[in-house]
Amino acid sequence: MENNIVLHMKGICKVFPGVRALQNVEFKLRKGEIHALMGENGAGKSTLIKTLTGVHILDAGEIFMDGKSIINHSPQQAQENGISTVYQEITLCPNLSVAENLFIGREPRKAGFIDWKTMNKNASELLESLDIHVPPTQELDDCSIAVQQMIAIARAVDMQCKVLILDEPTSSLDDDEVEKLFALMTKLKAQGVGIIFVTHFLEQVYAVCDRITVLRNGELVGEYTTEELPRYQLVAKMMGKDFDDLADIKSAHDNVKKPKGLPVIEAKGISHKGTIREFDLTIEKGEVIGLTGLLGSGRSELVRSLYGADHADTGTLKVNGEEVKINAPIDAMKCGMAYLPEDRKRDGIIADLSVRENIIIALQAKRGMFKPMSRKEMEDAADKYIEMLQIKTASRETPIKSLSGGNQQKCIIGRWLLTNPDFLILDEPTRGIDIGTKTEIQKLVLNLADEGMSVVFISSEIEEMLRTCSRMAVLRDGKKVGELTGDDLTQDKIMQTIAGGKDNG
Amino acid sequence: MADKKKFDFRRIKQHHLFLPIICLIVVLLSNLIKTPDFFSISIRDGVLYGYIIDVINRASELVILAVGMTLVTAASGGQDISVGAVMAVAAAVCCQILSGGQTSVDVMQSPLIIAVIAAVLAAALCGAFNGFLVSHLNIQPMVATLILYTAGRGIAQLITQGQITYIRDNAYSMWGSALPNLIFPLPVYFAIVVVVIVSIILKKSALGLYIESVGINANASRLIGLNARRIKFITYVICGVLAGIAGFVASSRIYSADANNIGLNLEMDAILAVALGGNILSGGKFSIAGSVIGAYTIQALTTTLYAMSVSSDQLPVYKAIVVVIIVTMQSPVFQKYVNKIKLNRAMAKEKQRRGNAV
C-alpha cells in the first residue's frame, strides 16, 4: 500500500520575513488518487504548492518523487520532474489554436519546420483520449472557460506528469462545467495520475476526493480519508476548534434593552454576479450581526454589495425604512454606513499619509471637496481617536505605514467612527492583530452597539463571533444558507450549518 | 550646545525640499567659475536685468507646466507628455483668432481676452481628452498622452494652415517682454500668479489631500467615498489649462504661433522639474514648491551649459545625465543597496567596538 506513494513531502518549513508560513508539514500523494488540500486563508496551502513547484525555495525538508529525493528550483524543473500545475487563471495563449496551445514549445518538426499535420493529428488523439470534444484547429479564445481549463490539463497530462496540481480550477466554472472537469479528473485518476486538488468548495471535495489533508496556520492538522472525515469535522479541523474559555464579555451587555424601531438595514434580493447570490438581510438598531462561512463563501462579497464597493446587480435596499440607491461607496456613506475592509493594506490604509490624514479622510470625503476641515478640527479629531482607541504612534503626523498592524487597524476604525455612522461593517477587523488589541476591538464593538450603532462583524474565528454577535447569518458557496439566534448560537450548530449536507457527524 | 546644533541640521536635512534647494544652489554657484558677474543685477527703466533675472524669466513657462505636471503625476502615477504640443495648439488658436485668418498682421483683429480664453479652453479640452483616456479607459498616462504628443503639433499646423502666424502688435508682444517700472518681465508674473492660485486652491479645498490619497491607494480612496476617476480627470484638465497659459506666454514672447517650435521638448523638462523637486514619479505625496524649485534648477542648468559654450545640440545629453542620476537615486533597488552598505558599515563598526571592548 505505502509503496504506492508517488510524492512525499517531509518536514517542509518555509519562513517569510516575520511569518512562519510552513512548519514541519508532511504531505503524501498516492498513485491514482485525488487528494484535497484544505485550509483557511493563510493556512499555508499555496505556500506548500509553491514550494513543491519551485516558485519558493524551501528552508528545510525534503521532497521525494517515487522514493527519489528531488529539489525544484523553478516551475520548469518541477515539470521535468513530472509535476504540472493548472492555475485558477488560464495561462494559455488565447489567440492560438487548441493544438498550438497543446504543443507550444515542443512542436513536432519536419526538416526544421513545424509539422502541422502531425501536430493536429496528435492533438486530436490526445483530446479524444480524454473525452474533450473540440476541434484542434479551433482558436482557444472561442472555447468556453471550462474547455480551456481542460486543455490546460490535457497539456499538463501529455507532458508525462505524475503529479497534477489543480489550484482552484472550479472557481470560475458553472455546475455543468464542473461536472465535466470532474469526469476528466476521474479519468486521469484511473490512468494513475496523482491529483492535488485545492478548492474552497466543500461539496466538490466530497464529490471527487479520496483523501483530505488539512493545514492550519502553517501546520499540518492531519491526513484523512474522505469517508472517515464528515464535513462537520472537516470544518472544525480547518477552523481550529480548540476553544479557549469564552471570556464572557457578552453577557454583561445582554441586559441592555435594545429599543425596537425601524430596521436600520433591510436588504431584499441583493446579488452581485459571480460573487454573491440573491440574499435578504435585516439588521436592527443596536444589533451586532455576524457573518460566517468559509473563505470564498461570500461573506465579504455580501457586505461589499451592501456598501456599494461592488455594485449590486439586483435587489432593493432600505436604510431606516427609506429605499436608497447605492452606486458608489460615497452613497452608502451618506446613508450612514461605514466599511472597514478585509484587506487592510490594499483597501484600508493610505500608506504614505499621516495618522491624522488617515483618520479624517473619510469625513472629509463625505463633506466634499469644497468644505475642507480646518487644521485645528483635523488635529482635534485625530487626537480624540488616538486617545480613545489608544493608538500607539509617535505623533499624529507619523505616516500610518510605520505603525504596527493593530494600530493601523485602530486608525481605520477611528476613521469610520469619526463619520458617526449608524451602521458599521467590520470585515475581519482582528486579523493579524495581537490578542490584547483583539479583545479591545471586541469590547469596543459591544459598546458601540449599546450606544445604538448596528454592526456587521465578519471573522474567521467563530469563538470571537460568539463573543460579540447576537445573531449570525451563515453563508456557503456564495449563498446565504441560514440565520442563527439565541440558543442556536453554539459552535456545533454553526459548524453544522456551514458544512451543510446531511452527514452532520 | 554642540549636540543641539547637530540635531537641528539633521532636521533641515530631512526636510523634503532640502535636496532640491541644494541642487539649485549647486547649479547656480557653478556659474561663478565661468561667469563671475552671474549674480550682478542692473536696473533700467525700473526693470531688473542680469543673468539671474534671465534665468527666472525664461523659466516661467516651465514653472507653469511643472505645476500641472506635479498634480498629474501625484494623482495618476504617470506623466502628461503632451503638454509641449498642447502649448503649440493653444498658441495657434490664440494667434489665429488675433490675426483673423491672415498670416501676418500689424494690429490685432479681435479682442485679446477672447483669443486667450479660446486658447485656454482649447488646451483644457486637450487636457480633458487625456484625462478621459487615463481615468475612464485606464490607459497608461504615457501612452494616452502620446496621442496628443504626436498629433498636437499637427493640429496646431492645421489651425494655422501650415503657416507661422505673426501678430506684430505691441499690445500682444508686451505680455512676453518687460514693461517699464514693473521690476520683472511679465512672464515672471504669470508664473507667480499660477503658482499662487494653484496653491490657494489646494489649501482652501481638500483637493490636495484627495489627489495624494488617490495617488497612493486608489482602491482605498474609492472605499472612503472618493471618486478616484473624477479626481484624476480634474488633474489632467488643470494640467491642460496650465499648458494653455504657458502656450500664450511662449507665443507672446515671439509674437507668433510657430507650431513646430513652441514648447518643443518642454514636456521632458517639466517631468524632470517634478522629479528634481523630490516628487516621486509613481504618484502619491507631492510638493508644488519642490517642482517650482526644480523648474528653476533646470533653467539655471540650461543657462549654465550655454554659458559654458555647450552647443544647443549637445544640451540634451547633459540633461539626460542629470535625469539618470536622479532616477537612480530614487529607485528602490538603489536605496536598498545604499541601506545595505550603511547596515554593513554599522555592523562592522559594532563588531570593531565589541572587539575593542573585549
Short mmCIF file of N, CA and C in Angstrom, two decimals, chain B residues 138-274:
data_model
loop_
_atom_site.label_atom_id
_atom_site.label_comp_id
_atom_site.label_asym_id
_atom_site.label_seq_id
_atom_site.Cartn_x
_atom_site.Cartn_y
_atom_site.Cartn_z
N ASN B 138 -8.59 53.78 -18.35
CA ASN B 138 -7.46 53.13 -17.69
C ASN B 138 -6.27 52.90 -18.59
N ILE B 139 -6.02 53.84 -19.49
CA ILE B 139 -4.84 53.72 -20.35
C ILE B 139 -3.66 54.31 -19.60
N GLN B 140 -2.50 53.71 -19.76
CA GLN B 140 -1.29 54.24 -19.13
C GLN B 140 -1.13 55.72 -19.52
N PRO B 141 -0.85 56.59 -18.54
CA PRO B 141 -0.74 58.02 -18.85
C PRO B 141 0.23 58.32 -19.99
N MET B 142 1.39 57.66 -19.96
CA MET B 142 2.38 57.90 -21.00
C MET B 142 1.82 57.59 -22.39
N VAL B 143 1.10 56.48 -22.48
CA VAL B 143 0.55 56.06 -23.77
C VAL B 143 -0.60 56.96 -24.18
N ALA B 144 -1.47 57.27 -23.23
CA ALA B 144 -2.64 58.09 -23.53
C ALA B 144 -2.21 59.46 -24.04
N THR B 145 -1.22 60.06 -23.39
CA THR B 145 -0.83 61.41 -23.78
C THR B 145 0.12 61.40 -24.98
N LEU B 146 0.60 60.21 -25.32
CA LEU B 146 1.42 60.08 -26.53
C LEU B 146 0.61 60.48 -27.77
N ILE B 147 -0.71 60.26 -27.69
CA ILE B 147 -1.56 60.58 -28.83
C ILE B 147 -1.47 62.06 -29.17
N LEU B 148 -1.70 62.91 -28.16
CA LEU B 148 -1.63 64.35 -28.43
C LEU B 148 -0.19 64.82 -28.58
N TYR B 149 0.74 64.08 -27.98
CA TYR B 149 2.15 64.42 -28.14
C TYR B 149 2.51 64.39 -29.63
N THR B 150 2.03 63.34 -30.30
CA THR B 150 2.33 63.23 -31.74
C THR B 150 1.38 64.07 -32.57
N ALA B 151 0.10 64.07 -32.20
CA ALA B 151 -0.89 64.72 -33.06
C ALA B 151 -0.98 66.22 -32.81
N GLY B 152 -0.61 66.66 -31.61
CA GLY B 152 -0.85 68.06 -31.21
C GLY B 152 -0.26 69.08 -32.16
N ARG B 153 1.00 68.88 -32.54
CA ARG B 153 1.64 69.86 -33.42
C ARG B 153 1.01 69.85 -34.81
N GLY B 154 0.52 68.67 -35.23
CA GLY B 154 -0.20 68.60 -36.49
C GLY B 154 -1.49 69.40 -36.42
N ILE B 155 -2.19 69.26 -35.28
CA ILE B 155 -3.42 70.02 -35.10
C ILE B 155 -3.12 71.52 -35.14
N ALA B 156 -2.03 71.91 -34.47
CA ALA B 156 -1.64 73.32 -34.48
C ALA B 156 -1.37 73.80 -35.90
N GLN B 157 -0.69 72.96 -36.69
CA GLN B 157 -0.42 73.31 -38.09
C GLN B 157 -1.72 73.48 -38.87
N LEU B 158 -2.68 72.57 -38.60
CA LEU B 158 -3.97 72.67 -39.28
C LEU B 158 -4.62 74.00 -38.97
N ILE B 159 -4.57 74.40 -37.68
CA ILE B 159 -5.22 75.63 -37.27
C ILE B 159 -4.59 76.84 -37.97
N THR B 160 -3.26 76.85 -38.06
CA THR B 160 -2.60 77.99 -38.69
C THR B 160 -2.40 77.77 -40.19
N GLN B 161 -3.00 76.75 -40.71
CA GLN B 161 -2.93 76.41 -42.13
C GLN B 161 -1.49 76.30 -42.62
N GLY B 162 -0.67 75.69 -41.78
CA GLY B 162 0.70 75.40 -42.19
C GLY B 162 1.63 76.61 -42.18
N GLN B 163 1.12 77.78 -41.79
CA GLN B 163 1.96 78.98 -41.77
C GLN B 163 2.39 79.29 -40.34
N ILE B 164 3.39 80.16 -40.23
CA ILE B 164 3.70 80.74 -38.94
C ILE B 164 2.94 82.08 -38.88
N THR B 165 1.98 82.13 -37.94
CA THR B 165 1.15 83.33 -37.88
C THR B 165 1.83 84.40 -37.01
N TYR B 166 2.05 85.58 -37.58
CA TYR B 166 2.70 86.66 -36.82
C TYR B 166 1.69 87.70 -36.36
N ILE B 167 1.78 88.13 -35.11
CA ILE B 167 0.95 89.22 -34.59
C ILE B 167 1.92 90.33 -34.21
N ARG B 168 2.22 91.22 -35.15
CA ARG B 168 3.23 92.24 -34.87
C ARG B 168 2.61 93.45 -34.20
N ASP B 169 1.91 93.20 -33.13
CA ASP B 169 1.23 94.28 -32.40
C ASP B 169 1.85 94.33 -31.00
N ASN B 170 2.28 95.53 -30.60
CA ASN B 170 2.92 95.67 -29.30
C ASN B 170 2.00 95.23 -28.16
N ALA B 171 0.69 95.42 -28.37
CA ALA B 171 -0.27 95.05 -27.33
C ALA B 171 -0.26 93.55 -27.11
N TYR B 172 0.26 92.78 -28.09
CA TYR B 172 0.39 91.34 -27.90
C TYR B 172 1.76 90.98 -27.36
N SER B 173 2.78 91.49 -28.01
CA SER B 173 4.13 91.05 -27.65
C SER B 173 4.57 91.56 -26.28
N MET B 174 3.88 92.58 -25.75
CA MET B 174 4.28 93.10 -24.44
C MET B 174 4.12 92.04 -23.34
N TRP B 175 3.18 91.10 -23.54
CA TRP B 175 2.95 90.09 -22.50
C TRP B 175 4.15 89.17 -22.33
N GLY B 176 4.99 89.11 -23.35
CA GLY B 176 6.17 88.26 -23.25
C GLY B 176 7.44 89.03 -22.99
N SER B 177 7.32 90.33 -22.70
CA SER B 177 8.54 91.12 -22.51
C SER B 177 8.45 91.92 -21.22
N ALA B 178 9.40 92.83 -21.06
CA ALA B 178 9.45 93.62 -19.83
C ALA B 178 8.80 94.99 -20.05
N LEU B 179 7.99 95.42 -19.11
CA LEU B 179 7.40 96.76 -19.18
C LEU B 179 8.11 97.65 -18.16
N PRO B 180 8.23 98.94 -18.46
CA PRO B 180 8.92 99.84 -17.53
C PRO B 180 8.28 99.81 -16.15
N ASN B 181 9.13 99.91 -15.12
CA ASN B 181 8.71 100.06 -13.72
C ASN B 181 7.97 98.85 -13.14
N LEU B 182 8.03 97.74 -13.81
CA LEU B 182 7.36 96.57 -13.24
C LEU B 182 8.36 95.59 -12.61
N ILE B 183 9.63 95.99 -12.52
CA ILE B 183 10.70 95.22 -11.87
C ILE B 183 11.06 93.95 -12.65
N PHE B 184 10.09 93.03 -12.83
CA PHE B 184 10.38 91.78 -13.55
C PHE B 184 9.69 91.79 -14.91
N PRO B 185 10.20 91.01 -15.87
CA PRO B 185 9.46 90.83 -17.13
C PRO B 185 8.11 90.17 -16.84
N LEU B 186 7.13 90.41 -17.69
CA LEU B 186 5.76 89.94 -17.41
C LEU B 186 5.61 88.42 -17.24
N PRO B 187 6.32 87.58 -18.03
CA PRO B 187 6.13 86.12 -17.85
C PRO B 187 6.37 85.68 -16.41
N VAL B 188 7.29 86.36 -15.71
CA VAL B 188 7.57 86.00 -14.33
C VAL B 188 6.29 86.13 -13.50
N TYR B 189 5.52 87.18 -13.78
CA TYR B 189 4.28 87.39 -13.02
C TYR B 189 3.26 86.29 -13.33
N PHE B 190 3.24 85.89 -14.60
CA PHE B 190 2.34 84.78 -14.95
C PHE B 190 2.64 83.56 -14.09
N ALA B 191 3.95 83.25 -14.02
CA ALA B 191 4.36 82.08 -13.24
C ALA B 191 3.96 82.25 -11.78
N ILE B 192 4.21 83.45 -11.23
CA ILE B 192 3.89 83.69 -9.82
C ILE B 192 2.39 83.52 -9.58
N VAL B 193 1.59 84.15 -10.49
CA VAL B 193 0.14 84.10 -10.30
C VAL B 193 -0.36 82.65 -10.36
N VAL B 194 0.16 81.88 -11.33
CA VAL B 194 -0.27 80.48 -11.45
C VAL B 194 0.07 79.70 -10.17
N VAL B 195 1.30 79.85 -9.70
CA VAL B 195 1.72 79.11 -8.51
C VAL B 195 0.85 79.51 -7.32
N VAL B 196 0.60 80.83 -7.18
CA VAL B 196 -0.18 81.30 -6.04
C VAL B 196 -1.62 80.78 -6.11
N ILE B 197 -2.23 80.89 -7.30
CA ILE B 197 -3.63 80.46 -7.42
C ILE B 197 -3.76 78.96 -7.16
N VAL B 198 -2.88 78.16 -7.76
CA VAL B 198 -2.96 76.71 -7.55
C VAL B 198 -2.74 76.38 -6.07
N SER B 199 -1.78 77.06 -5.46
CA SER B 199 -1.52 76.80 -4.04
C SER B 199 -2.75 77.14 -3.20
N ILE B 200 -3.40 78.24 -3.55
CA ILE B 200 -4.60 78.64 -2.78
C ILE B 200 -5.70 77.59 -2.95
N ILE B 201 -5.89 77.14 -4.20
CA ILE B 201 -6.93 76.12 -4.44
C ILE B 201 -6.63 74.87 -3.60
N LEU B 202 -5.37 74.46 -3.63
CA LEU B 202 -5.01 73.23 -2.89
C LEU B 202 -5.19 73.43 -1.39
N LYS B 203 -4.96 74.65 -0.93
CA LYS B 203 -5.03 74.90 0.50
C LYS B 203 -6.48 75.12 0.97
N LYS B 204 -7.25 75.77 0.11
CA LYS B 204 -8.60 76.14 0.53
C LYS B 204 -9.64 75.06 0.20
N SER B 205 -9.24 74.04 -0.54
CA SER B 205 -10.15 72.92 -0.74
C SER B 205 -9.41 71.67 -0.31
N ALA B 206 -10.11 70.55 -0.35
CA ALA B 206 -9.45 69.31 0.08
C ALA B 206 -8.80 68.61 -1.11
N LEU B 207 -8.71 69.32 -2.25
CA LEU B 207 -8.22 68.68 -3.48
C LEU B 207 -6.83 68.06 -3.29
N GLY B 208 -5.95 68.80 -2.61
CA GLY B 208 -4.59 68.31 -2.42
C GLY B 208 -4.57 66.97 -1.71
N LEU B 209 -5.35 66.89 -0.64
CA LEU B 209 -5.43 65.65 0.13
C LEU B 209 -6.03 64.53 -0.72
N TYR B 210 -7.07 64.88 -1.48
CA TYR B 210 -7.72 63.88 -2.35
C TYR B 210 -6.72 63.34 -3.37
N ILE B 211 -5.96 64.26 -3.99
CA ILE B 211 -5.02 63.84 -5.02
C ILE B 211 -3.98 62.89 -4.43
N GLU B 212 -3.45 63.24 -3.27
CA GLU B 212 -2.45 62.38 -2.64
C GLU B 212 -3.04 61.02 -2.32
N SER B 213 -4.26 61.04 -1.77
CA SER B 213 -4.90 59.80 -1.37
C SER B 213 -5.13 58.88 -2.57
N VAL B 214 -5.63 59.45 -3.66
CA VAL B 214 -5.88 58.65 -4.86
C VAL B 214 -4.58 58.13 -5.44
N GLY B 215 -3.54 58.98 -5.41
CA GLY B 215 -2.26 58.58 -5.97
C GLY B 215 -1.60 57.48 -5.17
N ILE B 216 -1.81 57.47 -3.85
CA ILE B 216 -1.17 56.47 -3.01
C ILE B 216 -1.94 55.15 -3.07
N ASN B 217 -3.25 55.21 -2.94
CA ASN B 217 -4.04 53.98 -2.89
C ASN B 217 -5.44 54.25 -3.46
N ALA B 218 -5.58 53.99 -4.75
CA ALA B 218 -6.85 54.28 -5.42
C ALA B 218 -7.98 53.40 -4.89
N ASN B 219 -7.65 52.14 -4.58
CA ASN B 219 -8.66 51.22 -4.02
C ASN B 219 -9.25 51.77 -2.74
N ALA B 220 -8.37 52.07 -1.80
CA ALA B 220 -8.82 52.55 -0.51
C ALA B 220 -9.56 53.88 -0.68
N SER B 221 -9.09 54.72 -1.58
CA SER B 221 -9.73 56.01 -1.78
C SER B 221 -11.17 55.86 -2.22
N ARG B 222 -11.39 54.88 -3.08
CA ARG B 222 -12.75 54.65 -3.56
C ARG B 222 -13.64 54.21 -2.39
N LEU B 223 -13.09 53.38 -1.53
CA LEU B 223 -13.89 52.85 -0.43
C LEU B 223 -14.17 53.89 0.65
N ILE B 224 -13.39 54.97 0.70
CA ILE B 224 -13.74 56.02 1.66
C ILE B 224 -14.52 57.12 0.97
N GLY B 225 -15.07 56.81 -0.20
CA GLY B 225 -16.03 57.73 -0.80
C GLY B 225 -15.44 58.73 -1.77
N LEU B 226 -14.19 58.57 -2.15
CA LEU B 226 -13.64 59.48 -3.14
C LEU B 226 -13.91 58.92 -4.54
N ASN B 227 -14.13 59.85 -5.47
CA ASN B 227 -14.32 59.43 -6.85
C ASN B 227 -12.96 59.51 -7.54
N ALA B 228 -12.23 58.41 -7.49
CA ALA B 228 -10.83 58.41 -7.95
C ALA B 228 -10.74 58.85 -9.40
N ARG B 229 -11.70 58.40 -10.21
CA ARG B 229 -11.66 58.76 -11.62
C ARG B 229 -11.78 60.25 -11.82
N ARG B 230 -12.77 60.83 -11.12
CA ARG B 230 -13.01 62.25 -11.33
C ARG B 230 -11.79 63.06 -10.89
N ILE B 231 -11.16 62.62 -9.81
CA ILE B 231 -10.01 63.38 -9.31
C ILE B 231 -8.85 63.33 -10.29
N LYS B 232 -8.60 62.15 -10.86
CA LYS B 232 -7.55 62.05 -11.88
C LYS B 232 -7.90 62.94 -13.07
N PHE B 233 -9.16 62.87 -13.48
CA PHE B 233 -9.62 63.66 -14.62
C PHE B 233 -9.36 65.14 -14.38
N ILE B 234 -9.72 65.61 -13.19
CA ILE B 234 -9.54 67.03 -12.87
C ILE B 234 -8.08 67.44 -13.01
N THR B 235 -7.16 66.59 -12.54
CA THR B 235 -5.75 66.98 -12.61
C THR B 235 -5.30 67.13 -14.07
N TYR B 236 -5.82 66.28 -14.95
CA TYR B 236 -5.42 66.40 -16.35
C TYR B 236 -5.99 67.68 -16.97
N VAL B 237 -7.23 68.04 -16.58
CA VAL B 237 -7.80 69.28 -17.10
C VAL B 237 -6.97 70.47 -16.61
N ILE B 238 -6.63 70.46 -15.31
CA ILE B 238 -5.81 71.56 -14.79
C ILE B 238 -4.49 71.63 -15.55
N CYS B 239 -3.89 70.47 -15.78
CA CYS B 239 -2.61 70.42 -16.50
C CYS B 239 -2.76 71.02 -17.90
N GLY B 240 -3.89 70.70 -18.56
CA GLY B 240 -4.16 71.26 -19.88
C GLY B 240 -4.29 72.77 -19.83
N VAL B 241 -5.08 73.27 -18.88
CA VAL B 241 -5.28 74.72 -18.75
C VAL B 241 -3.94 75.42 -18.57
N LEU B 242 -3.10 74.87 -17.70
CA LEU B 242 -1.81 75.50 -17.44
C LEU B 242 -0.92 75.46 -18.68
N ALA B 243 -1.00 74.36 -19.44
CA ALA B 243 -0.24 74.29 -20.69
C ALA B 243 -0.72 75.38 -21.64
N GLY B 244 -2.03 75.66 -21.63
CA GLY B 244 -2.59 76.71 -22.47
C GLY B 244 -2.01 78.07 -22.09
N ILE B 245 -1.96 78.34 -20.79
CA ILE B 245 -1.40 79.61 -20.33
C ILE B 245 0.07 79.72 -20.73
N ALA B 246 0.80 78.61 -20.54
CA ALA B 246 2.21 78.60 -20.92
C ALA B 246 2.36 78.84 -22.42
N GLY B 247 1.44 78.27 -23.21
CA GLY B 247 1.47 78.46 -24.65
C GLY B 247 1.29 79.91 -25.02
N PHE B 248 0.36 80.58 -24.34
CA PHE B 248 0.13 82.00 -24.60
C PHE B 248 1.38 82.81 -24.29
N VAL B 249 2.00 82.54 -23.15
CA VAL B 249 3.21 83.27 -22.76
C VAL B 249 4.32 83.05 -23.79
N ALA B 250 4.53 81.77 -24.17
CA ALA B 250 5.59 81.46 -25.12
C ALA B 250 5.34 82.14 -26.46
N SER B 251 4.06 82.17 -26.86
CA SER B 251 3.72 82.76 -28.14
C SER B 251 3.90 84.27 -28.13
N SER B 252 3.56 84.93 -27.02
CA SER B 252 3.68 86.38 -26.97
C SER B 252 5.16 86.81 -26.93
N ARG B 253 6.02 85.92 -26.43
CA ARG B 253 7.46 86.22 -26.45
C ARG B 253 7.95 86.40 -27.88
N ILE B 254 7.50 85.55 -28.79
CA ILE B 254 7.96 85.61 -30.18
C ILE B 254 6.88 86.18 -31.10
N TYR B 255 5.83 86.80 -30.48
CA TYR B 255 4.66 87.38 -31.16
C TYR B 255 4.25 86.58 -32.39
N SER B 256 4.23 85.25 -32.24
CA SER B 256 3.80 84.41 -33.35
C SER B 256 3.42 83.03 -32.83
N ALA B 257 2.80 82.24 -33.71
CA ALA B 257 2.48 80.86 -33.37
C ALA B 257 3.30 79.96 -34.26
N ASP B 258 4.41 79.48 -33.75
CA ASP B 258 5.27 78.60 -34.51
C ASP B 258 5.00 77.16 -34.05
N ALA B 259 4.14 76.48 -34.78
CA ALA B 259 3.65 75.17 -34.33
C ALA B 259 4.77 74.17 -34.10
N ASN B 260 5.86 74.34 -34.82
CA ASN B 260 6.93 73.34 -34.71
C ASN B 260 7.88 73.60 -33.56
N ASN B 261 7.87 74.79 -33.02
CA ASN B 261 8.89 75.09 -32.02
C ASN B 261 8.39 75.51 -30.66
N ILE B 262 7.14 75.98 -30.58
CA ILE B 262 6.66 76.41 -29.27
C ILE B 262 6.55 75.21 -28.34
N GLY B 263 7.19 75.32 -27.20
CA GLY B 263 7.12 74.26 -26.20
C GLY B 263 7.82 72.98 -26.59
N LEU B 264 8.70 73.05 -27.58
CA LEU B 264 9.37 71.84 -28.05
C LEU B 264 10.24 71.25 -26.93
N ASN B 265 10.06 69.98 -26.65
CA ASN B 265 10.81 69.25 -25.61
C ASN B 265 10.57 69.76 -24.20
N LEU B 266 9.64 70.68 -24.05
CA LEU B 266 9.40 71.25 -22.73
C LEU B 266 8.74 70.25 -21.79
N GLU B 267 7.98 69.26 -22.37
CA GLU B 267 7.32 68.27 -21.51
C GLU B 267 8.36 67.48 -20.71
N MET B 268 9.50 67.20 -21.37
CA MET B 268 10.53 66.42 -20.67
C MET B 268 11.15 67.25 -19.54
N ASP B 269 11.35 68.54 -19.82
CA ASP B 269 11.87 69.42 -18.77
C ASP B 269 10.89 69.51 -17.61
N ALA B 270 9.60 69.54 -17.94
CA ALA B 270 8.60 69.64 -16.87
C ALA B 270 8.62 68.39 -16.01
N ILE B 271 8.74 67.21 -16.63
CA ILE B 271 8.81 65.97 -15.87
C ILE B 271 10.06 65.97 -15.00
N LEU B 272 11.14 66.43 -15.59
CA LEU B 272 12.41 66.50 -14.86
C LEU B 272 12.28 67.44 -13.66
N ALA B 273 11.55 68.55 -13.88
CA ALA B 273 11.37 69.51 -12.79
C ALA B 273 10.64 68.85 -11.62
N VAL B 274 9.61 68.07 -11.96
CA VAL B 274 8.85 67.38 -10.92
C VAL B 274 9.75 66.43 -10.14
#
